[in-house]
PDB file of C-alpha atoms in Angstrom:
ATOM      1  CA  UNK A   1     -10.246  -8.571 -54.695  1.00 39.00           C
ATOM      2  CA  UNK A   2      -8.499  -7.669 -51.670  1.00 39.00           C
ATOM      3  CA  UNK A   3      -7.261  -4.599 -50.886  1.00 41.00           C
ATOM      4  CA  UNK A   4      -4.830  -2.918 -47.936  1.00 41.00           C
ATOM      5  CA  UNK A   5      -5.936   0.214 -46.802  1.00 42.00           C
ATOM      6  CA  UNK A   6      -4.821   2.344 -43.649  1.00 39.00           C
ATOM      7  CA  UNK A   7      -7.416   4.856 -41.552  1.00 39.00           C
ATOM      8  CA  UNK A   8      -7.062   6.893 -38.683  1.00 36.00           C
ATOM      9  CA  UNK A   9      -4.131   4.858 -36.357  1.00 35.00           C
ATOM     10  CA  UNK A  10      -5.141   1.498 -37.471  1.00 37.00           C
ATOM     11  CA  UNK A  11      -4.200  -0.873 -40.188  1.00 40.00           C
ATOM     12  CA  UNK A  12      -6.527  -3.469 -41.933  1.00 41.00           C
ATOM     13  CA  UNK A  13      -7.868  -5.307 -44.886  1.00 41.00           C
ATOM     14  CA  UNK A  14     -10.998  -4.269 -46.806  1.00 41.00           C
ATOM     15  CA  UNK A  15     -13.066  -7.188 -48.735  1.00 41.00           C
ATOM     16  CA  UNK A  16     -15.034  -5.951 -51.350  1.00 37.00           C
ATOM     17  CA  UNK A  17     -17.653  -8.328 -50.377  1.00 38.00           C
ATOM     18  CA  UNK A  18     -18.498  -6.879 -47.053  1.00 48.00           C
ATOM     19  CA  UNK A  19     -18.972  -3.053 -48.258  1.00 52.00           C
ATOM     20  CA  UNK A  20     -18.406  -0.738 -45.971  1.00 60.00           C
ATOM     21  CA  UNK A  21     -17.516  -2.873 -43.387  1.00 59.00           C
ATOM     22  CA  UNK A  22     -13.641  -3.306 -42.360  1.00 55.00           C
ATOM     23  CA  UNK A  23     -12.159  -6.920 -40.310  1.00 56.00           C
ATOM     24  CA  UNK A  24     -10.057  -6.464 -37.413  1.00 53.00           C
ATOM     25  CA  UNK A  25      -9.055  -9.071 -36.427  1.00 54.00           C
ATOM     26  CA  UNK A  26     -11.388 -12.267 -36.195  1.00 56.00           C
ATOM     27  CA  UNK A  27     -14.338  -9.435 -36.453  1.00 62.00           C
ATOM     28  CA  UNK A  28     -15.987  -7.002 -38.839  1.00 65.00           C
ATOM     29  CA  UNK A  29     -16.713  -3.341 -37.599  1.00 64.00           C
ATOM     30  CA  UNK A  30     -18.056  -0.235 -39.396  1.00 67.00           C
ATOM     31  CA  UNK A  31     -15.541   2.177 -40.898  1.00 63.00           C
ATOM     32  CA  UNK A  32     -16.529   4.771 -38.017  1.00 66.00           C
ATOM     33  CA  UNK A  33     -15.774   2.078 -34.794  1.00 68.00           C
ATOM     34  CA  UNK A  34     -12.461   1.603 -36.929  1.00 62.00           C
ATOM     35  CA  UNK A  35     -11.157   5.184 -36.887  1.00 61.00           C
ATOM     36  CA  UNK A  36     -12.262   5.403 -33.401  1.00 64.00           C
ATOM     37  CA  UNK A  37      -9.988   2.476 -32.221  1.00 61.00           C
ATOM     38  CA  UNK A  38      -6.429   3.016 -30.489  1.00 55.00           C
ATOM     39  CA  UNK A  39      -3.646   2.332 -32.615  1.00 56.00           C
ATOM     40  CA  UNK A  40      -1.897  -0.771 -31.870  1.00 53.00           C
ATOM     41  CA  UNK A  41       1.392  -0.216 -33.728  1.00 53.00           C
ATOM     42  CA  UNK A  42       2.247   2.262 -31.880  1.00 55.00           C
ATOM     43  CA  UNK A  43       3.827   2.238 -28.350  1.00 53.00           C
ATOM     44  CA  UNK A  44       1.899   3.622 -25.723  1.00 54.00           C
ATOM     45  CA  UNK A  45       4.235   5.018 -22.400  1.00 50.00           C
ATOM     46  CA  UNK A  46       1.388   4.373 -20.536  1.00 49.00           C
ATOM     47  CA  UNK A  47       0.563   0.479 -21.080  1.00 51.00           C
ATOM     48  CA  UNK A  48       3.979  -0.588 -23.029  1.00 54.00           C
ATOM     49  CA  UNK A  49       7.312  -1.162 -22.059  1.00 55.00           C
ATOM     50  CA  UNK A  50       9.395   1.183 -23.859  1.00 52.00           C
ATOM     51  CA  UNK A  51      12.866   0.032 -22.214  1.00 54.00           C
ATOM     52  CA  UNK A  52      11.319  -3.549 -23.595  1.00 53.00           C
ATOM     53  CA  UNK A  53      10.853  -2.401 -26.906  1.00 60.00           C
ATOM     54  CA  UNK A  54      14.104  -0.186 -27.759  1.00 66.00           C
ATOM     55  CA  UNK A  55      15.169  -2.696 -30.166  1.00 68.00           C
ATOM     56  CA  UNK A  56      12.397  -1.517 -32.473  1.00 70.00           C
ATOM     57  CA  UNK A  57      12.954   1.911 -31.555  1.00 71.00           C
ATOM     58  CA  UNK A  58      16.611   1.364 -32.568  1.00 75.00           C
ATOM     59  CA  UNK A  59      15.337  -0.547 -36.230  1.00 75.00           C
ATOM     60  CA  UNK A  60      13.494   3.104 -36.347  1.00 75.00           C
ATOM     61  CA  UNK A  61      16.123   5.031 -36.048  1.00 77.00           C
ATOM     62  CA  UNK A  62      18.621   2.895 -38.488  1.00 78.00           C
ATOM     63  CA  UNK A  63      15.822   3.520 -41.319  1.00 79.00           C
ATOM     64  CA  UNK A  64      15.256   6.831 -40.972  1.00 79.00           C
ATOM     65  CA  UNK A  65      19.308   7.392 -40.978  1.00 80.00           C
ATOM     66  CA  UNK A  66      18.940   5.213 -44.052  1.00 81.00           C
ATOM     67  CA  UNK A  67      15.990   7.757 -45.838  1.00 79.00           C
ATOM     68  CA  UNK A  68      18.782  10.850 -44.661  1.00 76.00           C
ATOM     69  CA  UNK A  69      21.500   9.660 -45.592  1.00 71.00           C
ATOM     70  CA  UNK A  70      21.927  12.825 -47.994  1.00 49.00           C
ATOM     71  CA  UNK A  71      21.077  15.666 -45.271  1.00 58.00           C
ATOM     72  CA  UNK A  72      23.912  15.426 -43.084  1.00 51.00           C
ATOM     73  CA  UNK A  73      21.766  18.163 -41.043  1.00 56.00           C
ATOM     74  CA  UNK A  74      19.370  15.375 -40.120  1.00 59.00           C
ATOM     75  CA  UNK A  75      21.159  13.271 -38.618  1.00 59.00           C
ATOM     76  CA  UNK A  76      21.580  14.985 -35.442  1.00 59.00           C
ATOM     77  CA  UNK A  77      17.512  14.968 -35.210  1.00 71.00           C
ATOM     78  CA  UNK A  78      16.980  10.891 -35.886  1.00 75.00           C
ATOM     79  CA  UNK A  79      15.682  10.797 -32.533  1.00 73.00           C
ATOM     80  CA  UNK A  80      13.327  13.385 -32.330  1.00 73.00           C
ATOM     81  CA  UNK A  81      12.151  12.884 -35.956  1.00 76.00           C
ATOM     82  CA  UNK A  82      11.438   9.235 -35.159  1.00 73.00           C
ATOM     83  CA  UNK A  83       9.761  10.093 -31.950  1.00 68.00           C
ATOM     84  CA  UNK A  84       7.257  12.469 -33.259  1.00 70.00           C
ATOM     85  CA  UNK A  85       6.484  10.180 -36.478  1.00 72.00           C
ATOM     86  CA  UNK A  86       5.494   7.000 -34.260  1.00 64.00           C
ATOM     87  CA  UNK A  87       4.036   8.860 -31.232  1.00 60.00           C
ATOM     88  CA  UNK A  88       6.839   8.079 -28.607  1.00 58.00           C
ATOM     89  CA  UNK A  89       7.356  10.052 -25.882  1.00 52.00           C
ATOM     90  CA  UNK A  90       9.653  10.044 -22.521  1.00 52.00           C
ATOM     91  CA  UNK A  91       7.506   7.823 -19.229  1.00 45.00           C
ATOM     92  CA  UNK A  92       6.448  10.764 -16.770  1.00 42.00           C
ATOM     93  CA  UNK A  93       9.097   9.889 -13.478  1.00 42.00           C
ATOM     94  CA  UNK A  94       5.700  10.293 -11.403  1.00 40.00           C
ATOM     95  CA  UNK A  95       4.372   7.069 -13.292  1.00 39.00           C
ATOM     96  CA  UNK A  96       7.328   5.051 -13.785  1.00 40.00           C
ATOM     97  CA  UNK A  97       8.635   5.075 -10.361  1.00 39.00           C
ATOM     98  CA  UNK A  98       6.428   5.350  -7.324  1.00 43.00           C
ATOM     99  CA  UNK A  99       8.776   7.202  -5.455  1.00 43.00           C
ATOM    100  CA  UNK A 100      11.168  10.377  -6.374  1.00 43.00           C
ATOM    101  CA  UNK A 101      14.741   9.094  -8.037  1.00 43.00           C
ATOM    102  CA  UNK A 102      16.884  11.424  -6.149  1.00 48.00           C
ATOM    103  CA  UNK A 103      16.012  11.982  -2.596  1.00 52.00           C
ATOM    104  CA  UNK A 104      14.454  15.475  -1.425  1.00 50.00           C
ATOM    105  CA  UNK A 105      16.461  17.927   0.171  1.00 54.00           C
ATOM    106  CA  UNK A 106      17.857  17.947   3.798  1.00 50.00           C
ATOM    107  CA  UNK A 107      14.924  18.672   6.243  1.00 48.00           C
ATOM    108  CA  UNK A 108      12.089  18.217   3.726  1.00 48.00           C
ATOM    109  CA  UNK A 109       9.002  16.667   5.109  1.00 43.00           C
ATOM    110  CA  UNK A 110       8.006  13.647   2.848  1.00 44.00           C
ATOM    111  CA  UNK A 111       5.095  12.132   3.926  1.00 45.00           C
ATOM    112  CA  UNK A 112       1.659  12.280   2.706  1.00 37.00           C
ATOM    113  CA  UNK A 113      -0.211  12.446   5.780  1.00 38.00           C
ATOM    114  CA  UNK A 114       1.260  15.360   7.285  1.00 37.00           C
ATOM    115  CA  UNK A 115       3.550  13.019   9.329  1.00 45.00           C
ATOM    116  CA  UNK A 116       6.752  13.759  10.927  1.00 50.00           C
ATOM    117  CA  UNK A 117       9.057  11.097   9.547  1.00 59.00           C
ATOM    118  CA  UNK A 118      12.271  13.297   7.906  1.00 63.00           C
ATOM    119  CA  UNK A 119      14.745  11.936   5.617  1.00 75.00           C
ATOM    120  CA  UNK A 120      18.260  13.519   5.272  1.00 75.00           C
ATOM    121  CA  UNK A 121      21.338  12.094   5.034  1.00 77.00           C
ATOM    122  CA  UNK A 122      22.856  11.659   8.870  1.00 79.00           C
ATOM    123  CA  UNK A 123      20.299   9.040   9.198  1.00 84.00           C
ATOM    124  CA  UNK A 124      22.676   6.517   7.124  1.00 82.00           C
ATOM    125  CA  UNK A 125      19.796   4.713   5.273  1.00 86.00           C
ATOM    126  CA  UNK A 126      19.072   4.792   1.923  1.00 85.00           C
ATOM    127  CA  UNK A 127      15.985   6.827   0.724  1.00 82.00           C
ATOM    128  CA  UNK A 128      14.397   3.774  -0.827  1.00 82.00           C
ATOM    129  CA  UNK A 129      14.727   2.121   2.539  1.00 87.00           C
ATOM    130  CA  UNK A 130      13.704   4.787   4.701  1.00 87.00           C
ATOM    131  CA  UNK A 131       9.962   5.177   3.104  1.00 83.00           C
ATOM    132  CA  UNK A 132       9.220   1.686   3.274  1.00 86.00           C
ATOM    133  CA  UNK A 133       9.956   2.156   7.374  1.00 89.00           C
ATOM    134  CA  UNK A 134       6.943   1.438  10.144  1.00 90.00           C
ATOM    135  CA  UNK A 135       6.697   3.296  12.255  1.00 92.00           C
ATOM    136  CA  UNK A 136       4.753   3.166  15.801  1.00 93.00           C
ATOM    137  CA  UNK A 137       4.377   5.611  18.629  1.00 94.00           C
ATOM    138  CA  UNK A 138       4.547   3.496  22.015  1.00 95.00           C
ATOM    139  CA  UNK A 139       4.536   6.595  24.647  1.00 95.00           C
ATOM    140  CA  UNK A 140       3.706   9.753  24.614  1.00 95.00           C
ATOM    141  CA  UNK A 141       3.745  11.356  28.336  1.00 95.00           C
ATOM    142  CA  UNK A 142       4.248  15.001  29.973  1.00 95.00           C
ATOM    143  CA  UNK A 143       7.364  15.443  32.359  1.00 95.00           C
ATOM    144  CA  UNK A 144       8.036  17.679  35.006  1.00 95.00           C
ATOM    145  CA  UNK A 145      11.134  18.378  36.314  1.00 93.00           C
ATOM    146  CA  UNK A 146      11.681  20.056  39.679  1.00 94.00           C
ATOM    147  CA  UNK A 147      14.372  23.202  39.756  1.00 93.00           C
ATOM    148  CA  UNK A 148      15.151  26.332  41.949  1.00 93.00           C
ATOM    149  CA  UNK A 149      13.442  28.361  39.311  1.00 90.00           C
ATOM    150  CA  UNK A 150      10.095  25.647  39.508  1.00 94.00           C
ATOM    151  CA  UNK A 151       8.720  22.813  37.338  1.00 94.00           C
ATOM    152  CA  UNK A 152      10.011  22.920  33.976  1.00 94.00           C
ATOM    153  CA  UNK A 153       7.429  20.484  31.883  1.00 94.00           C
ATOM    154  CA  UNK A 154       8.369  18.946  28.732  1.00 95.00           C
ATOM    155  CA  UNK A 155       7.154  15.854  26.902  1.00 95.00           C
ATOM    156  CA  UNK A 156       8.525  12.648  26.600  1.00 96.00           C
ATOM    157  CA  UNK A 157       7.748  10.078  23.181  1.00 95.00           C
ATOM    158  CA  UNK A 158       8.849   6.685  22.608  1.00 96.00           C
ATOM    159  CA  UNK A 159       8.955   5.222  19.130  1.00 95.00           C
ATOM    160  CA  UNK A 160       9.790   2.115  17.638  1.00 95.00           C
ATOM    161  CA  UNK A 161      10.554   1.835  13.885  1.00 94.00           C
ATOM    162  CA  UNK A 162      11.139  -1.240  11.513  1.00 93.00           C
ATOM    163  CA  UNK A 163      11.200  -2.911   8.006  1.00 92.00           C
ATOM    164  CA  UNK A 164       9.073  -5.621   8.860  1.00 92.00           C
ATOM    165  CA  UNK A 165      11.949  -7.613   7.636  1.00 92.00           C
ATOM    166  CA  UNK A 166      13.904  -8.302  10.486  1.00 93.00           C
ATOM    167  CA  UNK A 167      15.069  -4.688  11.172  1.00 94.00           C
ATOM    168  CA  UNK A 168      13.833  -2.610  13.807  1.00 95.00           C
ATOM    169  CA  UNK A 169      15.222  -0.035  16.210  1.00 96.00           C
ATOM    170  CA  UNK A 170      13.495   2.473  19.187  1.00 97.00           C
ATOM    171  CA  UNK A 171      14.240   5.766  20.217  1.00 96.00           C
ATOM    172  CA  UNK A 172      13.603   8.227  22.804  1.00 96.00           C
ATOM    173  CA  UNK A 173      12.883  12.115  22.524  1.00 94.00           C
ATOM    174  CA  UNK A 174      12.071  15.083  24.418  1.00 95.00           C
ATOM    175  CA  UNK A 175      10.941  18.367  23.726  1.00 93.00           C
ATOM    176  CA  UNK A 176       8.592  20.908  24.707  1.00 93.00           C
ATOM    177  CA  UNK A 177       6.052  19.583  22.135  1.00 92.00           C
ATOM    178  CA  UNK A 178       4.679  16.274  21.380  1.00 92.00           C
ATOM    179  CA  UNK A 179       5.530  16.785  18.554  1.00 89.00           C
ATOM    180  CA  UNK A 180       8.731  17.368  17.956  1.00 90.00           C
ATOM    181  CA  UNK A 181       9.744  14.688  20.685  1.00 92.00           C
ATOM    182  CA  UNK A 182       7.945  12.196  18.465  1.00 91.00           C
ATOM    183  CA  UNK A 183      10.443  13.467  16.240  1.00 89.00           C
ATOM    184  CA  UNK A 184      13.366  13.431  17.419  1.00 91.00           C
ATOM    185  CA  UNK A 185      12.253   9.758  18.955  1.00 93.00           C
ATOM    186  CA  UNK A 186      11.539   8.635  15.205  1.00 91.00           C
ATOM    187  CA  UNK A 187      15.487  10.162  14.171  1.00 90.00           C
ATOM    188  CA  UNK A 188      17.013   8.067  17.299  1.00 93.00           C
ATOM    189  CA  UNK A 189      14.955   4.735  16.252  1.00 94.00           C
ATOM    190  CA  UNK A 190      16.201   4.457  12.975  1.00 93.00           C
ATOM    191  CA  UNK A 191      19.667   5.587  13.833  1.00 92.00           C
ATOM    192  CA  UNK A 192      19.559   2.429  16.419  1.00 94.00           C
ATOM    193  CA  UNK A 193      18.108   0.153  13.971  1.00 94.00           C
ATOM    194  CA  UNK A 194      19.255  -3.540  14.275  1.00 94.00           C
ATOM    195  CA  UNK A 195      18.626  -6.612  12.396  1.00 94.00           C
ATOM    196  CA  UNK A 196      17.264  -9.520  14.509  1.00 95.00           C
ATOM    197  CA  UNK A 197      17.299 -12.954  12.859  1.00 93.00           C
ATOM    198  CA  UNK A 198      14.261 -15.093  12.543  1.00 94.00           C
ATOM    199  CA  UNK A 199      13.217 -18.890  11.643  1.00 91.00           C
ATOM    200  CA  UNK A 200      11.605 -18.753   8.683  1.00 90.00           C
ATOM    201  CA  UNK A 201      10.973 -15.239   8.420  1.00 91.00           C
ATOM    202  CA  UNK A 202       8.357 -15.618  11.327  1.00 92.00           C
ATOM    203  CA  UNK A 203       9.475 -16.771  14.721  1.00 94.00           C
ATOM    204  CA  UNK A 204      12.609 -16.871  17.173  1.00 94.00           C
ATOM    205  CA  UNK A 205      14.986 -19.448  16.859  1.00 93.00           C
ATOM    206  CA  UNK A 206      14.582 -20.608  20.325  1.00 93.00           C
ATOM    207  CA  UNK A 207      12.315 -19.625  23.722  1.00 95.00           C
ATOM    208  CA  UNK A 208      14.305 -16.776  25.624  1.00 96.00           C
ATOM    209  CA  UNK A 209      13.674 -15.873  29.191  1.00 96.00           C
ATOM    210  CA  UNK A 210      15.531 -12.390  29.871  1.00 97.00           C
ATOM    211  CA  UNK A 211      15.277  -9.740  32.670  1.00 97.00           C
ATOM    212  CA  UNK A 212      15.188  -6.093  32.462  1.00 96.00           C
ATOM    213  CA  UNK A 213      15.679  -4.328  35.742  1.00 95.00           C
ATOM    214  CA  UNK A 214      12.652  -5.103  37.448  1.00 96.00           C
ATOM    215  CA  UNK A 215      11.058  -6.368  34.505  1.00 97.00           C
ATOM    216  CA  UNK A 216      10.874 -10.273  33.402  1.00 97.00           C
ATOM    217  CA  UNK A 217      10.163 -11.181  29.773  1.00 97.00           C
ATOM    218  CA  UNK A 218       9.149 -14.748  28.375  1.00 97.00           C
ATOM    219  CA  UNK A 219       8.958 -15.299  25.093  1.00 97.00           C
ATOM    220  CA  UNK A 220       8.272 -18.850  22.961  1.00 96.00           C
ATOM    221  CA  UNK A 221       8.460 -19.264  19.459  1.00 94.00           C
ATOM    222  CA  UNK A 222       5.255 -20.984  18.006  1.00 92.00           C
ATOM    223  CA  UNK A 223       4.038 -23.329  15.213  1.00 88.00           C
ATOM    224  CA  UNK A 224       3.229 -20.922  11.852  1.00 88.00           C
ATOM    225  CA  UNK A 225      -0.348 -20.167  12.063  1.00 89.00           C
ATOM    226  CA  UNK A 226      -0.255 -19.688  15.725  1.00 92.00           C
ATOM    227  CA  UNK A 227      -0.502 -15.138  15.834  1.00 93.00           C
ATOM    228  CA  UNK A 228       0.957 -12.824  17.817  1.00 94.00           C
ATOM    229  CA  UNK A 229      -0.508 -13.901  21.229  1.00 95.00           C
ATOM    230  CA  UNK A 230       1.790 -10.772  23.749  1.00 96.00           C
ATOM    231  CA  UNK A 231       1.010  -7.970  25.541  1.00 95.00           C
ATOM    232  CA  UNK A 232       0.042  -4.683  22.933  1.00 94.00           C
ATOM    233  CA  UNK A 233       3.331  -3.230  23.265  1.00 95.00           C
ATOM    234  CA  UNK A 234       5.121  -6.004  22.429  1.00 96.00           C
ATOM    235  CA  UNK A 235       2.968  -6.793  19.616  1.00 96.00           C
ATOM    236  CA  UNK A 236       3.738  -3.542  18.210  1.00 94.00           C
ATOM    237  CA  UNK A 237       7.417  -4.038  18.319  1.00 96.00           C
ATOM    238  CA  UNK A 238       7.054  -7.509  16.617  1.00 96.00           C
ATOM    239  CA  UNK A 239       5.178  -6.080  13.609  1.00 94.00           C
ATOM    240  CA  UNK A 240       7.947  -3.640  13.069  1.00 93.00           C
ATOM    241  CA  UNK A 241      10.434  -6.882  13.082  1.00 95.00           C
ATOM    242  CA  UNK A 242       8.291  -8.869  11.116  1.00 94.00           C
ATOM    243  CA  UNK A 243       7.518 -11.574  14.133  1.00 95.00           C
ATOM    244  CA  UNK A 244       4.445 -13.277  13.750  1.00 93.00           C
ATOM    245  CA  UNK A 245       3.990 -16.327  15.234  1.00 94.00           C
ATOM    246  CA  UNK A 246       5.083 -16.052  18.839  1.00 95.00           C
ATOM    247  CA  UNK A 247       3.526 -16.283  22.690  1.00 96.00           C
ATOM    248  CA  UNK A 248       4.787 -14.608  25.421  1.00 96.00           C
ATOM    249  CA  UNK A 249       4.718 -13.036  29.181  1.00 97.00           C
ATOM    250  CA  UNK A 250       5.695  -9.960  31.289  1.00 97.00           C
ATOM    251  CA  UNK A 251       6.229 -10.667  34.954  1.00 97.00           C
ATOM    252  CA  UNK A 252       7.292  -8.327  37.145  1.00 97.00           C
ATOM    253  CA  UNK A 253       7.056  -4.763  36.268  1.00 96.00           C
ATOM    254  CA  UNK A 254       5.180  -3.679  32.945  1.00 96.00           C
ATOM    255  CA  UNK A 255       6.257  -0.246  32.976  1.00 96.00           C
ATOM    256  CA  UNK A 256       5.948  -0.119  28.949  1.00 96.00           C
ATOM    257  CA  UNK A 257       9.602   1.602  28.558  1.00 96.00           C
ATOM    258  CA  UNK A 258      11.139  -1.083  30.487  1.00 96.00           C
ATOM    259  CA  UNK A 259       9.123  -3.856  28.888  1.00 97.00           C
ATOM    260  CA  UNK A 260      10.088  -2.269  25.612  1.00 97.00           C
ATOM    261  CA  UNK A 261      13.764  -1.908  26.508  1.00 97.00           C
ATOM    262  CA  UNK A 262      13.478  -5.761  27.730  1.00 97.00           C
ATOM    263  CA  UNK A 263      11.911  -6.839  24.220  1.00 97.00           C
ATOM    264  CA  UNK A 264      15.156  -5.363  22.123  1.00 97.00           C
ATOM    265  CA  UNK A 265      17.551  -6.854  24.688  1.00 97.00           C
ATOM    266  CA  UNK A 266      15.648 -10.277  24.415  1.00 97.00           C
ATOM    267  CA  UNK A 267      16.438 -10.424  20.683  1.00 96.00           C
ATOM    268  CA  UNK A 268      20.064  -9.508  20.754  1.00 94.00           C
ATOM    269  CA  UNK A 269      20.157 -12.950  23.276  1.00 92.00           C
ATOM    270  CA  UNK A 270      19.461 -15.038  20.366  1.00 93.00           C
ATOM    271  CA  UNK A 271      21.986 -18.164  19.486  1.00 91.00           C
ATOM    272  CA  UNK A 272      21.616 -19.082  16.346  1.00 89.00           C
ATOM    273  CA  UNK A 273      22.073 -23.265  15.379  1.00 88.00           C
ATOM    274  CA  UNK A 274      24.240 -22.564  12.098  1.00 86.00           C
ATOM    275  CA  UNK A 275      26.476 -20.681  14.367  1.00 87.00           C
ATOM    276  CA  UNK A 276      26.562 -23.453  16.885  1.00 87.00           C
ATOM    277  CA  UNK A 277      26.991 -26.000  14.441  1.00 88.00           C
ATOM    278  CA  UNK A 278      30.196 -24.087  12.908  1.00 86.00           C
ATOM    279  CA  UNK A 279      31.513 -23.697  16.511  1.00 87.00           C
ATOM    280  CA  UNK A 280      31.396 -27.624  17.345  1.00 88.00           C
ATOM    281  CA  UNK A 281      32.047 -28.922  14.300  1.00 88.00           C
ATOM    282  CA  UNK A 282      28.804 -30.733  13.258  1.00 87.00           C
ATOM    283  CA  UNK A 283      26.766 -30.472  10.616  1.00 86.00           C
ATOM    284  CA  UNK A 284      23.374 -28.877  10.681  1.00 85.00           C
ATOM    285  CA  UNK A 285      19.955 -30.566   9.709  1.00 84.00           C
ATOM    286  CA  UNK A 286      16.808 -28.580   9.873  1.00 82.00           C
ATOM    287  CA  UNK A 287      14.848 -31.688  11.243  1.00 80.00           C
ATOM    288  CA  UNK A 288      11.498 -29.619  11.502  1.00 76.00           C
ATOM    289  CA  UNK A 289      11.373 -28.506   7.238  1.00 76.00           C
ATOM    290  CA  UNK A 290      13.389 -32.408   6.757  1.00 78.00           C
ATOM    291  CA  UNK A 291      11.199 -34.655   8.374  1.00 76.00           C
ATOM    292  CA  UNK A 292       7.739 -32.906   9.303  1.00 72.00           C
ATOM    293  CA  UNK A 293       7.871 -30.498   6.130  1.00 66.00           C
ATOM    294  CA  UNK A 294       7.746 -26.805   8.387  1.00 62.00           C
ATOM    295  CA  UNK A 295       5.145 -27.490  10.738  1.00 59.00           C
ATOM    296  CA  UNK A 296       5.982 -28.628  14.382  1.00 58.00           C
ATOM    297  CA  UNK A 297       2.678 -28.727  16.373  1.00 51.00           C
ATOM    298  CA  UNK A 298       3.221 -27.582  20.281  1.00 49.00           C
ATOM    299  CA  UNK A 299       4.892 -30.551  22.478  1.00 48.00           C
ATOM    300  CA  UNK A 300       1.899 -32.362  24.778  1.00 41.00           C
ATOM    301  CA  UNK A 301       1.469 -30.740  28.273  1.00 43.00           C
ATOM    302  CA  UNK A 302       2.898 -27.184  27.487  1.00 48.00           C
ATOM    303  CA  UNK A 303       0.358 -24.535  27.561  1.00 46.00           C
ATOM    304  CA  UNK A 304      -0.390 -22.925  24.550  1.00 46.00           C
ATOM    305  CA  UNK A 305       0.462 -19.401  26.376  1.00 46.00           C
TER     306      UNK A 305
END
């Protein structure tokens, strides 16, 4: 004879062949391991879904309005009354979202490592957007400047900030501190940010040969696979864009705020075929993902610099 019998959290059947013995499942376990067991029928915050399984907190709710239907008093409680009897409760915000929901207030210093990166609202990006920003301090140098009253130093940061998604921006600062001209650099990159477009998410469009002042940039887009093969300033401004297949050179001066300058410029020169297309009337064909399926090995007798 079978019987249905409910301990602790956790339903099952007890045979009265196996004794004191209780199946869950495909397996039998003492009456002790059973008790001991998590209950299943009830939703966890923590490992379910609640906003997955309101429909069966809703079926709650329309049975206990059904059991007080006489106490009008009750009815105003449903929610709470069906909360505590099934062991639901409200998903911490710290859990359920890795980030805060409202952004902190103006000035607030958010980041975890004792950085300097600020959100508040003049910025003009959203909060969400803002913590997922790189960020990467190019130059840091003292300054002196010469006056009737004698030197006046002051420090001089250059930053360069970006998505990693096409966006990027740099910014200059000076204080008399490092580290508040790191600051202010960060507040001037993102306010500059720009979106750059790329071929597949990875390279340039097209090679681009562009001079800065006294500074001349190369840059050639490469096969995927190929790395970031530039100078370490440059590479540091292509991670921020989300570059990663690329080769170029600096000729010329390599005075890193020109060659950084030169970079940004460089990417604004881009022509891109869809809008070339549109302007002479043809149609487009992406002959390298049509006919050699995204991978164009480097033409014979270039260098692979």
């Amino acid at each position: 004879m079978l019987g249905s019998q409910s301990v602790g959290v956790r339903a099952f059947t007890v045979s009265a062949a196996t004794g004191d013995k209780v199946q869950l499942g495909s397996d039998y376990v003492t009456l002790k391991e059973a008790q001991n067991k998590r209950g299943l029928f009830k939703l966890d915050p923590i490992y379910d879904d609640v906003e997955e399984n309101s429909s069966v907190i809703n079926l709650w709710k329309r049975q206990k309005a059904a059991e007080l239907n006489a106490d009008a008093s009750a009815m105003s409680h449903i929610d709470e009354l069906v909360r505590k009897e099934h062991n639901i409760f409200e998903v911490p915000d710290d859990f359920q979202r890795p980030y805060p929901k409202y952004p902190p207030p103006k000035g607030a210093v958010i980041s975890d490592d004792g950085g300097d990166m600020v959100w508040s609202a003049d910025l003009k990006i959203p909060y969400e957007e803002f913590r997922r920003l790189a960020k990467k301090t190019l130059i840091v140098k003292r300054t002196v400047q010469m006056t009737r009253k004698g030197k006046m130093p002051s420090m001089y940061a250059m930053v360069v900030v970006g998505n990693g998604r096409g966006s990027a921006g740099y910014g200059e600062g000076k204080s008399d501190e490092a580290a508040k001209a790191v600051l202010f650099a960060t507040r001037a990159a993102i306010k500059n940010m720009s979106h750059f477009p790329r071929y597949d998410e990875r390279t340039l469009y097209h090679d681009i040969e562009h001079k800065f002042k006294a500074t001349k940039l190369f840059l050639w887009a490469r096969r995927p696979g190929f790395g970031c093969r530039v100078s370490p300033v440059i590479h540091n401004i292509f991670e921020c864009v989300g570059i990663h297949d690329i080769a170029g050179k600096v000729h010329g001066s390599r005075n890193p705020m020109n060659v950084i300058k030169a970079v940004f410029e460089a990417l604004k020169k881009q022509r891109i075929p869809s809008d070339l297309a549109k302007a002479r009337g043809l149609r487009l064909v992406d002959v390298n993902h049509t006919y050699y399926q995204g991978i164009r090995t480097t033409p014979v007798g270039r260098s692979k610099f």
